[in-house]
Coordinates of C-alpha atoms in Angstrom, one line a residue:
Chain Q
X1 CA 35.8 1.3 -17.3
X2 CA 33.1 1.1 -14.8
X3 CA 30.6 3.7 -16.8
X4 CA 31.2 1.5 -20.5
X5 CA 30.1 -1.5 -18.4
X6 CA 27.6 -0.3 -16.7
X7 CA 24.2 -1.3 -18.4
X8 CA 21.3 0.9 -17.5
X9 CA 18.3 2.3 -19.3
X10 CA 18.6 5.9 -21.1
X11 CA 15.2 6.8 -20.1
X12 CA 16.1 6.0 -16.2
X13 CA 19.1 7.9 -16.2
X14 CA 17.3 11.0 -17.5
X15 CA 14.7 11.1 -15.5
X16 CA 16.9 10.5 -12.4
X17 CA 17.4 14.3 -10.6
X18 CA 14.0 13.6 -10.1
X19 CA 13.4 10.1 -9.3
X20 CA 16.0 9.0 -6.3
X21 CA 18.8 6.4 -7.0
X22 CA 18.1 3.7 -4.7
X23 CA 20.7 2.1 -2.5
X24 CA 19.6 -1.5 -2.5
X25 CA 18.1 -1.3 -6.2
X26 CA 18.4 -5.7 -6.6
X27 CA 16.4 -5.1 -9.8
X28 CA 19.7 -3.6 -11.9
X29 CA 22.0 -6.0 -13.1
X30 CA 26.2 -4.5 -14.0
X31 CA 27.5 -6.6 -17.0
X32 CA 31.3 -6.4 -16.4
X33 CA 33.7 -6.6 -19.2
X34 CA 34.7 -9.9 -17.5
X35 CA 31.5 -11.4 -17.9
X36 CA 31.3 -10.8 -21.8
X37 CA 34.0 -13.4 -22.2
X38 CA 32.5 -16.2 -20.3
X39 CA 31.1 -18.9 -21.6
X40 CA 27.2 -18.8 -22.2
X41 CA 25.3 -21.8 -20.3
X42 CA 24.0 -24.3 -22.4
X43 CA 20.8 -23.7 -23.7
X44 CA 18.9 -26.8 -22.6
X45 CA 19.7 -26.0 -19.1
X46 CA 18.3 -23.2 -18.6
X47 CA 15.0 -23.8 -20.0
X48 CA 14.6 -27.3 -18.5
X49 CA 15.3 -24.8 -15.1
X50 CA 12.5 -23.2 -15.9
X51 CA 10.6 -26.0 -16.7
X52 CA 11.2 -27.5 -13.5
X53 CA 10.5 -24.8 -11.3
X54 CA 7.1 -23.1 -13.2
X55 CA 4.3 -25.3 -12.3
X56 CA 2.1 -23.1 -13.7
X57 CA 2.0 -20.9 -16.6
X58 CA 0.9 -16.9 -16.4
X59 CA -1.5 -17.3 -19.1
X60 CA -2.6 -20.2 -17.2
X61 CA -3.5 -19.5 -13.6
X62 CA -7.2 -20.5 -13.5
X63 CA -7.6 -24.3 -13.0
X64 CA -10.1 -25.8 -10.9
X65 CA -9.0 -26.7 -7.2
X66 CA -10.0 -30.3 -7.6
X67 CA -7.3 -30.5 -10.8
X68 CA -5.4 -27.9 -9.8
X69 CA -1.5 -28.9 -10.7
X70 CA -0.4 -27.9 -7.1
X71 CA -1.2 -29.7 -4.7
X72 CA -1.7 -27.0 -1.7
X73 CA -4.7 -26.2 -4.3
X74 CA -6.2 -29.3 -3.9
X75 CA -5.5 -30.1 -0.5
X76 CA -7.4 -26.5 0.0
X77 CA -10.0 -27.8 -2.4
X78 CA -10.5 -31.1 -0.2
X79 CA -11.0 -29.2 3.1
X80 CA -13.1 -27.2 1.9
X81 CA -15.4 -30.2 1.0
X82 CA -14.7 -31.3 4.3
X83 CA -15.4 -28.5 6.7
X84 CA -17.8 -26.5 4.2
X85 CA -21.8 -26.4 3.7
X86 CA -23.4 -26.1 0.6
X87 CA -25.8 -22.9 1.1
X88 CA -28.4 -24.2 -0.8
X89 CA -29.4 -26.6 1.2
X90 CA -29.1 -24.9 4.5
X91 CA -31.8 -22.5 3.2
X92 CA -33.8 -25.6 1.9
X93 CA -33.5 -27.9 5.2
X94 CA -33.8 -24.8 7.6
X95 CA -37.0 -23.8 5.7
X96 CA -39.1 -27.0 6.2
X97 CA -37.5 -28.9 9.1
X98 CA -36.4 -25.5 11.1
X99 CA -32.8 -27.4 11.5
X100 CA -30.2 -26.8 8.6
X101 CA -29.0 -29.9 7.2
X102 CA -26.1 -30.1 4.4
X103 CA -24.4 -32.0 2.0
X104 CA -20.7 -31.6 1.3
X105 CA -20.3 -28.8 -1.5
X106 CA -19.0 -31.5 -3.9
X107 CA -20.0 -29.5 -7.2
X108 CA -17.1 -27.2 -8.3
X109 CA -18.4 -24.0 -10.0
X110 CA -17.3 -23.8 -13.1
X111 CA -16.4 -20.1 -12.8
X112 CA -14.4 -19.7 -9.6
X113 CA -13.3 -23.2 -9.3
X114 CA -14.0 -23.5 -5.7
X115 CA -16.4 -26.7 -4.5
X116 CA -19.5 -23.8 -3.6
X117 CA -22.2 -26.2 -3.7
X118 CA -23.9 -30.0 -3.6
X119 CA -24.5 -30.5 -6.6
X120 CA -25.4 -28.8 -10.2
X121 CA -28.9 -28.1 -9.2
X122 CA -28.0 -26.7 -6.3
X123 CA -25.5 -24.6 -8.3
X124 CA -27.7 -23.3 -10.7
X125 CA -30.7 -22.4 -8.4
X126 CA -28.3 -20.5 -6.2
X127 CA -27.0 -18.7 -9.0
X128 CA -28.0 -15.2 -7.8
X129 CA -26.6 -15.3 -4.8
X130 CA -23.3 -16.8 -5.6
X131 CA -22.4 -14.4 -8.4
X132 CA -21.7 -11.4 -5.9
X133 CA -18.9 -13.4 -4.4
X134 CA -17.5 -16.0 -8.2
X135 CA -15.5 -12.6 -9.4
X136 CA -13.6 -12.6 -5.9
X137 CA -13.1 -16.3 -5.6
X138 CA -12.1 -16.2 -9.2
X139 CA -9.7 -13.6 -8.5
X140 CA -8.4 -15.6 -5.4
X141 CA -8.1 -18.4 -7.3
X142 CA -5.6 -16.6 -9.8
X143 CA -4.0 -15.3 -7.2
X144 CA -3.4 -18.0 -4.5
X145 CA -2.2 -20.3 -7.9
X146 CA 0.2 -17.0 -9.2
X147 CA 1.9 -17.1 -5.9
X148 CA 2.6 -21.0 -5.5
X149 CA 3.6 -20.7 -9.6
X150 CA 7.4 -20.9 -8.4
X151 CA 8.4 -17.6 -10.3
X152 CA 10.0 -15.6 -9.3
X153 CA 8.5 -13.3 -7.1
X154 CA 9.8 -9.6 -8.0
X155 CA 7.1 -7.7 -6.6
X156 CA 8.1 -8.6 -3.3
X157 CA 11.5 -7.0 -3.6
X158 CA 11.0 -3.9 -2.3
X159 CA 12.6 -0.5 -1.9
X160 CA 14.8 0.8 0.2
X161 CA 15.2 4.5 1.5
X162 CA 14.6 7.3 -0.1
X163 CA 15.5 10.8 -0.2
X164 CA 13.5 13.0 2.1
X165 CA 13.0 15.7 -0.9
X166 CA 10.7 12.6 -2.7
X167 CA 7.5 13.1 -0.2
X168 CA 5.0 9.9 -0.1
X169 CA 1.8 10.2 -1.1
X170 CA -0.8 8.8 1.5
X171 CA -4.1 9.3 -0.6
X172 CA -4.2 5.5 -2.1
X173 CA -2.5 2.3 -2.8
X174 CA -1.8 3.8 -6.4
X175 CA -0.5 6.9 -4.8
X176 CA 2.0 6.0 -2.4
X177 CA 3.4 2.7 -4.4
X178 CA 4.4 5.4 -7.6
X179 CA 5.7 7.7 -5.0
X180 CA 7.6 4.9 -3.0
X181 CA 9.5 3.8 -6.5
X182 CA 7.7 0.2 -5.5
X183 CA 9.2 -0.6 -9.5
X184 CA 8.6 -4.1 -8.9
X185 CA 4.7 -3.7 -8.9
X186 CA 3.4 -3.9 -13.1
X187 CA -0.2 -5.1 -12.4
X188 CA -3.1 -5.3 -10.4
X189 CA -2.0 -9.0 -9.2
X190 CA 1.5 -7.4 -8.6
X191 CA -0.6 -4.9 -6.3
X192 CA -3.0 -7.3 -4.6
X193 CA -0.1 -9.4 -3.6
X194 CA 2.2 -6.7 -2.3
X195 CA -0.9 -4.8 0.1
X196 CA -2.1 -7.8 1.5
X197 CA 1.5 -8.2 3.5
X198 CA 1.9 -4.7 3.4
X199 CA -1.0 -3.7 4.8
X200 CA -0.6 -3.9 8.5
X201 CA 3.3 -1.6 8.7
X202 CA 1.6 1.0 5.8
X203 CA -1.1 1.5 7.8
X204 CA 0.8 2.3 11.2
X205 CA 2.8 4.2 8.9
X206 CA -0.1 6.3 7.7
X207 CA -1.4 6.9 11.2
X208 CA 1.9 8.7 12.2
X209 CA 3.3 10.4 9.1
X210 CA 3.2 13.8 8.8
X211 CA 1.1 13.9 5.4
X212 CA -1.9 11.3 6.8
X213 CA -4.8 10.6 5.0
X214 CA -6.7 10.7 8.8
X215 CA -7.2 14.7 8.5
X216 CA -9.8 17.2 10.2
X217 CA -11.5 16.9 7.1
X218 CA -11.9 13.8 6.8
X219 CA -12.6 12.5 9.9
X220 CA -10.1 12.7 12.4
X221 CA -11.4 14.8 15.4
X222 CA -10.0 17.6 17.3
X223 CA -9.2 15.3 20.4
X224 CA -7.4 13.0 17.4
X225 CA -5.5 15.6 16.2
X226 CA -4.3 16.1 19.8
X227 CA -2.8 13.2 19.9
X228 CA -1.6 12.7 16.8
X229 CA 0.3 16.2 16.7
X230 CA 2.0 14.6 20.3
X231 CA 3.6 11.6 18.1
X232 CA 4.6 14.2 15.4
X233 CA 6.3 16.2 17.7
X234 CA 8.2 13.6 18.7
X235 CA 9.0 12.1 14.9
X236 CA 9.8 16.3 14.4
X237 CA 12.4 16.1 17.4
X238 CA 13.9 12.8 15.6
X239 CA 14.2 14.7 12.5
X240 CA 15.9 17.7 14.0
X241 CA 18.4 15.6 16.1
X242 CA 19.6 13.8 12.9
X243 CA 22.9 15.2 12.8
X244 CA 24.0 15.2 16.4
X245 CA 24.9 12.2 18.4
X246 CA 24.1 13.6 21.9
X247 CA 20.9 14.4 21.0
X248 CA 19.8 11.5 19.7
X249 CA 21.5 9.4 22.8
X250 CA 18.9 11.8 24.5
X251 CA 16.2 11.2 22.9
X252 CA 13.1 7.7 23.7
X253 CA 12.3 5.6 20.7
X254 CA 8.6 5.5 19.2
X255 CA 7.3 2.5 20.5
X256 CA 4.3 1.0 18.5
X257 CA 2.4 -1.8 20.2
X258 CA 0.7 -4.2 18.3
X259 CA -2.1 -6.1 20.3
X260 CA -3.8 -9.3 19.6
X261 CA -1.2 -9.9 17.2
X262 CA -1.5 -12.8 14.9
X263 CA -0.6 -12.7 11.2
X264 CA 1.3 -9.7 11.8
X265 CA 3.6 -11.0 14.2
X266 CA 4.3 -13.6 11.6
X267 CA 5.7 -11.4 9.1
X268 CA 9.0 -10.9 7.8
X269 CA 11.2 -8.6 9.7
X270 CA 11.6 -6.9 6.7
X271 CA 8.4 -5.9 5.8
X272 CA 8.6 -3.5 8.9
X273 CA 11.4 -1.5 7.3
X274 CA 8.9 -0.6 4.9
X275 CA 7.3 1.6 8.4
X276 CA 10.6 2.4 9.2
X277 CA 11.8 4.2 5.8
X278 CA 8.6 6.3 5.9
X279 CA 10.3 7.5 9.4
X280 CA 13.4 7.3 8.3
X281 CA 14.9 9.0 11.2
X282 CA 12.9 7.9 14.4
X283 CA 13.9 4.7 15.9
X284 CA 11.2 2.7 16.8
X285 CA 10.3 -0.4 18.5
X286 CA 7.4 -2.2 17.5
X287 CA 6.1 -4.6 20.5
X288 CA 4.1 -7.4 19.5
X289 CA 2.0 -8.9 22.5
X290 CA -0.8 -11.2 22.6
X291 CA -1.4 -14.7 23.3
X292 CA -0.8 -16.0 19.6
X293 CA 2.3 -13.8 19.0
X294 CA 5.0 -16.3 18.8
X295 CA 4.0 -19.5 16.6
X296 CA 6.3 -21.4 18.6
X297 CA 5.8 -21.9 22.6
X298 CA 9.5 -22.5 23.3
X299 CA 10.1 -18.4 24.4
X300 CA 8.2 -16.4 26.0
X301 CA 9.9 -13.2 24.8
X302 CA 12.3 -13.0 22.4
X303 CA 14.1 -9.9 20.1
X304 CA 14.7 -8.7 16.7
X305 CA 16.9 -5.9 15.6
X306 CA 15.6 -5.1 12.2
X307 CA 18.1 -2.0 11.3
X308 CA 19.5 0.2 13.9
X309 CA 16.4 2.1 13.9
X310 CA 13.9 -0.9 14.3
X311 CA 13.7 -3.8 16.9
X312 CA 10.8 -6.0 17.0
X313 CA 9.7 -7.8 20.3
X314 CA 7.9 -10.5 21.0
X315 CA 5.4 -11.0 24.4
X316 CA 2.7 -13.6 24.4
X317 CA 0.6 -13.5 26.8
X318 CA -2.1 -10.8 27.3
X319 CA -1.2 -7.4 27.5
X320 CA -3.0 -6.8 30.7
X321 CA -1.2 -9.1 32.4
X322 CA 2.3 -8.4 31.0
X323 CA 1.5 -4.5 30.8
X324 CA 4.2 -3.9 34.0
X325 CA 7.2 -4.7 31.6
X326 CA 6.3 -1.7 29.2
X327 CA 4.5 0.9 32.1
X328 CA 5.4 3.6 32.4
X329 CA 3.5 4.6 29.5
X330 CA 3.9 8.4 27.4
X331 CA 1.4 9.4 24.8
X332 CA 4.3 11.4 23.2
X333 CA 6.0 8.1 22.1
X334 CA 3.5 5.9 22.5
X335 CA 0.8 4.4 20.5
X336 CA -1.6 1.2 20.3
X337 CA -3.0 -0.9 17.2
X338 CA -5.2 -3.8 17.2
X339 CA -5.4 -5.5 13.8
X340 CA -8.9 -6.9 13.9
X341 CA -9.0 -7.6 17.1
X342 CA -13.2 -8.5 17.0
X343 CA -13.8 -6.7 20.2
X344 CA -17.5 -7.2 19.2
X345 CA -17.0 -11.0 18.9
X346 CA -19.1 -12.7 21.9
X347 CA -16.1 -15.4 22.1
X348 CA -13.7 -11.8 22.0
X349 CA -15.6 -8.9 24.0
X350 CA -14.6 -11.0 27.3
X351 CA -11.3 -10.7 26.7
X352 CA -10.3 -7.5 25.3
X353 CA -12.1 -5.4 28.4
X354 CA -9.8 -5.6 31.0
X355 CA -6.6 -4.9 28.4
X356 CA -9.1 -2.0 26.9
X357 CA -9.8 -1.2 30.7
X358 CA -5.8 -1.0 30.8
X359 CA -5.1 0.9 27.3
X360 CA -7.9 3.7 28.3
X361 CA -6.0 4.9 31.2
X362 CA -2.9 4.9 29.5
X363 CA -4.3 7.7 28.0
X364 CA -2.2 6.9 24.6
X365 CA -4.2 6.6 21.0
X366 CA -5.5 3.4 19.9
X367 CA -6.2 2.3 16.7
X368 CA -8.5 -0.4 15.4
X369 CA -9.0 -2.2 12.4
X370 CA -12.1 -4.3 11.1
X371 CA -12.0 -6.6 8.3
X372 CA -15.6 -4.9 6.4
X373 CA -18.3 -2.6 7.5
X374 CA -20.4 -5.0 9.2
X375 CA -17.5 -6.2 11.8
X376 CA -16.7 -2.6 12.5
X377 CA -19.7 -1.7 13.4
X378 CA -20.2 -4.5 15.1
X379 CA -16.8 -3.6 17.3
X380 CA -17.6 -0.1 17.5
X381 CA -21.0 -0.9 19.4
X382 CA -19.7 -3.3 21.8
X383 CA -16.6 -0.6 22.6
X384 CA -18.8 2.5 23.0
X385 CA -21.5 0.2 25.0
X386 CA -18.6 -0.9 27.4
X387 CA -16.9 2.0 27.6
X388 CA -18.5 5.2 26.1
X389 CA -18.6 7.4 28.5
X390 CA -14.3 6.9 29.5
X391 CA -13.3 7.4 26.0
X392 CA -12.7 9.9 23.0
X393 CA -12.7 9.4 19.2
X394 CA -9.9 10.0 17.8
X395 CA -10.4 9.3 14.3
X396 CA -14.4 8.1 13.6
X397 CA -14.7 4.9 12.1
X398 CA -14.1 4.8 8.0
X399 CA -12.6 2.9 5.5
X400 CA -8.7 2.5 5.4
X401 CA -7.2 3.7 2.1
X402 CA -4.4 1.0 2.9
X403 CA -6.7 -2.0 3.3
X404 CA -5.5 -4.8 1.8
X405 CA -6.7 -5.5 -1.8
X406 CA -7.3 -8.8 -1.5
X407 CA -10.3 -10.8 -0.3
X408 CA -10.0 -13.5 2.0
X409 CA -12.8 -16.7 2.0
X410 CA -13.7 -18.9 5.5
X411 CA -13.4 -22.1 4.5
X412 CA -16.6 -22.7 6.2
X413 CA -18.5 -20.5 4.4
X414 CA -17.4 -19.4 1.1
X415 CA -19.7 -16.3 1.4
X416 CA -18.3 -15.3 4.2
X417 CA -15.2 -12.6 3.5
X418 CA -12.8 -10.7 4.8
X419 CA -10.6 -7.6 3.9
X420 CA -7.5 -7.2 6.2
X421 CA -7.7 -3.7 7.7
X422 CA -11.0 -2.8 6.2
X423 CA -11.6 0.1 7.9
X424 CA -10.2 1.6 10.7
X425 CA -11.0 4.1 14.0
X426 CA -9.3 5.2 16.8
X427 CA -9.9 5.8 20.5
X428 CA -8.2 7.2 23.6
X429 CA -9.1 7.0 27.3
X430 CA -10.9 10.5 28.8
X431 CA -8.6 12.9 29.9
X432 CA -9.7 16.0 32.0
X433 CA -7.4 18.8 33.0
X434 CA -9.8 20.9 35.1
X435 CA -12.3 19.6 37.4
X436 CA -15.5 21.5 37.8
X437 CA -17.6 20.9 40.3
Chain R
X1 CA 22.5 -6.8 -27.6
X2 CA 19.6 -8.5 -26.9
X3 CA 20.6 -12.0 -26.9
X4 CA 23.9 -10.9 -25.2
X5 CA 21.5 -9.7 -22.4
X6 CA 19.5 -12.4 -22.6
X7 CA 22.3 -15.3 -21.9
X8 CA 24.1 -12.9 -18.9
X9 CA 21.0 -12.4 -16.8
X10 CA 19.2 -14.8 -14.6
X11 CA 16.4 -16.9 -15.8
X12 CA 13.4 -15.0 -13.4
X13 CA 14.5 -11.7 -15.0
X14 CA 15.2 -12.8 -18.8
X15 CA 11.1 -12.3 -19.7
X16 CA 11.4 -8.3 -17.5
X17 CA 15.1 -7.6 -19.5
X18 CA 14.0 -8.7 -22.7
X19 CA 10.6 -6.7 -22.8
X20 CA 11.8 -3.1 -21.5
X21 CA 14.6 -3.8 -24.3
X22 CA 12.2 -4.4 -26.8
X23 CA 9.5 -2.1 -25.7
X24 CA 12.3 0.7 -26.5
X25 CA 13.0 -0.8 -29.6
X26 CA 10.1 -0.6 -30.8
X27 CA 8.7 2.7 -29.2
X28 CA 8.4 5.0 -32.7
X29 CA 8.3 8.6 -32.7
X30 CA 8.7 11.3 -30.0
X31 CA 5.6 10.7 -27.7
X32 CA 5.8 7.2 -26.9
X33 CA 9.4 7.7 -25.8
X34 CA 8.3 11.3 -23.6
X35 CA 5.7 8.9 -21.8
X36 CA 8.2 6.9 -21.0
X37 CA 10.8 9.1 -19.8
X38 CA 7.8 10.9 -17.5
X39 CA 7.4 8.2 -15.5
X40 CA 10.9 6.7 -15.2
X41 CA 11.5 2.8 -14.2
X42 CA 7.2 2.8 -13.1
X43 CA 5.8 0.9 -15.8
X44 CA 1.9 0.6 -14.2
X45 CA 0.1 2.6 -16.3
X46 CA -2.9 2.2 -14.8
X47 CA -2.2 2.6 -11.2
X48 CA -0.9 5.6 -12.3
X49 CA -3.7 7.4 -14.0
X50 CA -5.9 6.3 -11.1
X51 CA -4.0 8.1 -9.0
X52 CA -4.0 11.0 -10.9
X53 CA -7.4 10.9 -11.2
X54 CA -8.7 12.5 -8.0
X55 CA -6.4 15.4 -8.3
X56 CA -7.6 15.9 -12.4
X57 CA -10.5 18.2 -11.3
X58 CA -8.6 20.1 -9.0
X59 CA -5.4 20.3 -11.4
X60 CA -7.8 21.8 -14.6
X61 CA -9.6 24.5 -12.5
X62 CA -6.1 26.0 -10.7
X63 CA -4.8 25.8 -14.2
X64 CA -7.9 27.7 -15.9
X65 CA -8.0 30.1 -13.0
X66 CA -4.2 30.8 -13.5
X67 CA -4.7 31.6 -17.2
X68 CA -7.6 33.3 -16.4
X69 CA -5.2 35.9 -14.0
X70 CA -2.7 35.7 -16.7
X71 CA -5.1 36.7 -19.3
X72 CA -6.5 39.6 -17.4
X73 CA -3.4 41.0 -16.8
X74 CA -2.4 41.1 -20.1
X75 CA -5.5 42.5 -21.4
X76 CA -5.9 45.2 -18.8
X77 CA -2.6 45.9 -19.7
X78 CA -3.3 46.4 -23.2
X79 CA -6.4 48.5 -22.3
X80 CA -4.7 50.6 -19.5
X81 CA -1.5 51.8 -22.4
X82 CA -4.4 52.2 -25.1
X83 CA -5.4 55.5 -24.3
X84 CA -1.8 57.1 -25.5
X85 CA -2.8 58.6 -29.2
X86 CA 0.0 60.4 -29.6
X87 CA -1.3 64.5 -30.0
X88 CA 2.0 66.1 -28.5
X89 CA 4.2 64.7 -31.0
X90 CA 3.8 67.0 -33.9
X91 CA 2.9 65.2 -37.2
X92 CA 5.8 65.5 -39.8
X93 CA 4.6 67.0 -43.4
X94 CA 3.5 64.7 -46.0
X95 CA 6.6 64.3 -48.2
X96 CA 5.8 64.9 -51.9
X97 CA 5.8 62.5 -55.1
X98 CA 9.6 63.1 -55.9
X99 CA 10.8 62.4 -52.9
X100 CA 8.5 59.2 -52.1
X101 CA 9.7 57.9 -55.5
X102 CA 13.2 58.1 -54.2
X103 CA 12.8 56.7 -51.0
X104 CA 11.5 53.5 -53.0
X105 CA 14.0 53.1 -55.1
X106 CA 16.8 53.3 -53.0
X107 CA 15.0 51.2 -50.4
X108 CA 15.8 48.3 -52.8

């Protein structure tokens, strides 16, 4: 009874000793015997359903902001005009008068859609300049509209588990979402959506797991590979213990400590059971501490059990002041991230010393991201200026192969970008085991 | 089938339903369908291929170097058994025309 009314694809179940059969699989549907009796909904239902909840069609994604049919778009459209500068005459007024004066960016381009300039001259003399970033504001115009469409969303349903025989693949985006069964992903907006969320628990995930891209060869260092074969050991012992319950009562979670946390705090909880399925047998706890890390003000600490195997906790404050509630600290289980933290900043580099101060005697790895070449330079200057001669490199400073995919504009300045986890490096405090005199 | 399919599901997942159904449908001939069984329920094409694409190089040379051991084997095979001519098995005599006439026409 059960296998006649089961509906599932021939090809699927053929290939299936290979590929695993997922446990939370929301993308099969069962028709039961039961259902082939009731009675179909009306068909002007349905599609005046759809109708009401598409605002905007697939085919039909590129509109400009100003006549966008959602009205997010043109809100966004309307601050921009607001807060923006129209670059053409910055350059012109800064030229002659030595002060840069503006006019609101009131001229939509006709190819990205976003208000880039004053007016049509202005549009076309900065032509040049504007075309390296139209493709990417194009693009974010697709995509911003695609996600606000009201379809439905199936790229964000994720996977669950998998078997441990199906090893991921850490080389790229492409790489790892074929060998994660990420089914839900069939195109490149599919993609961009899914790594811009998914880039901050993937990329932890990528630091630890076994099968890193960080290698000796490709520029993790031997000091890195220290410290990264300490976590390992650790995730190895998690592994091993599996089976038996006393063991693993024995046994101290990973605990991942997310710094300076601001978009990634505000996740989904269940975007960090992506991390944890690529562990699947370490329980972790992933600490979020910084001063933006709740939205809300009413707690100053609050909980989340994810799974059995995941918690995620909430501090705000800075972490050198609230750094007694996690000391003392192992670099076995322990390890740092800081998601763009813009140590390099001038309004930043104040801050972040005395928590660096704090992390580099912990003596735990630290990873940092940057959102493009320029800022993580930038960061890596100021860090080895301040502190060069009490730290290590763990892994040198590169581009991360889990970056998100996506561009994000200022609304300031539409030339200005940002790519969430551009690159990233790694550090550790100095560590000497004999002293010679 | 189809329309059965169609009117069970929900509306977000009619369009997905109704195009793997039809993509099958319509798939003719042996290849299409072995492409599809290859790479399962991951319908990206492209993402795939690109991900392929670093290990191609690597993939062609470990195969050609595998032939080539293959190949050598077998012909160093060949050239190692080649020098057995056969001298200490003594040649049997020629038979004569009577008996080679014979031998053909009982052979059919």
């Amino acid at each position: 009874m059960s296998s006649g009314s089961r509906f599932v694809l021939p090809c699927a179940r053929r290939v299936s000793a290979g590929l695993p059969r997922l446990a939370e699989r929301s993308t099969r549907r069962f028709i039961s015997l039961k259902s082939l009796f009731a009675p179909p909904p009306a068909a002007g239902d349905s599609a005046a359903e759809t109708k009401a909840r598409v605002l905007v069609k697939q085919d039909d994604l590129f509109h400009q902001l100003s006549k966008s049919p959602i009205k997010e778009m043109r809100q966004k459209g309307l601050m921009i005009q607001d807060h923006g500068c129209c670059p053409t005459c910055v350059r012109e007024t800064s030229v002659n008068a030595g002060q840069a004066a503006t006019r609101e960016p009131l001229f939509e381009c006709p190819d990205c859609g976003y208000p880039t300039h004053c007016s049509e001259e202005h549009w076309a003399a900065d032509k040049s300049r504007h075309s390296e970033q139209c493709g990417y504001l194009r693009e974010s115009n697709e995509d911003e509209h695609d996600l606000r469409s009201g379809r439905t969303l199936r790229e964000f349903e994720f996977p669950s588990a998998q078997l441990p025989e199906v090893v991921v693949n850490f080389k790229s985006w492409d790489t790892f979402l074929y060998t994660r069964s990420f089914t839900n992903v069939e195109s490149a907006r599919a993609m961009r959506h899914v790594s811009k969320v998914l880039t901050y628990p993937i990329t932890i995930g990528a630091a630890l797991h076994q099968y890193s891209p960080f290698t000796l060869g490709s520029g993790l260092t031997p000091e890195g590979l220290k410290s990264m074969t300490a976590l390992r050991t650790t995730i190895k012992e998690h592994e091993l213990a599996r089976s038996e319950k006393e063991l693993q009562m024995q046994q101290m979670p990973l605990r991942i400590f997310v710094l300076g946390a601001r978009a990634e705090a505000m996740l989904p909880p269940h975007l960090y059971l992506q991390l944890s399925y690529l562990l699947p047998h370490s329980s972790m706890m992933v600490y979020f501490v910084g001063p933006e890390s709740i939205p809300t003000a009413d707690e100053t600490r609050s909980t989340i059990a994810v799974s059995p195997r995941l918690a995620l906790k909430y501090h705000k404050g800075y972490f050198h002041d609230v750094i007694w509630n996690f000391a003392p600290f192992d670099p076995f289980t322990d390890v740092f991230f800081l998601f763009s933290p813009g140590l390099g900043h001038p309004k930043g580099r104040g801050g972040w010393q005395p928590t660096i101060e704090k992390l580099l005697e912990t003596k735990c790895p630290i990873f940092a991201t940057g959102f493009h070449q320029a800022d993580m330079d930038n960061d890596v200057a100021a860090l080895t200026e301040d502190f060069g001669s009490s730290m290590d490199w763990l892994l040198k400073p590169q581009a991360n192969p889990f970056a998100s995919l996506k561009r994000d504009f200022g609304i300031r300045n539409l030339s200005e970008w940002a790519i969430a986890n551009w690159g990233i490096y790694g550090f550790r405090g100095k560590r000497y085991e004999v002293q010679r005199k | 089938m189809l329309s059965l399919i169609r009117r069970q599901t929900s509306v977000g997942r009619e369009v997905y339903r109704a195009a793997t159904i039809s993509v099958r449908n319509a798939s003719s001939g042996p290849e299409i369908n072995k492409k599809q069984a290859l790479y399962g329920d991951y319908h990206y094409r492209e993402s795939i291929e690109r991900g392929r694409r670093s290990y191609t190089k690597r993939n062609v040379l470990t195969a050609l170097a595998l032939g080539g051991v293959v190949t050598g084997i077998y012909f160093y095979s060949l050239k190692a058994v080649r020098q057995e001519d056969y001298s200490d098995i003594p040649m049997p005599p020629e038979p004569s025309a009577e008996q080679k006439s014979r031998f053909e026409s009982t052979d059919k």
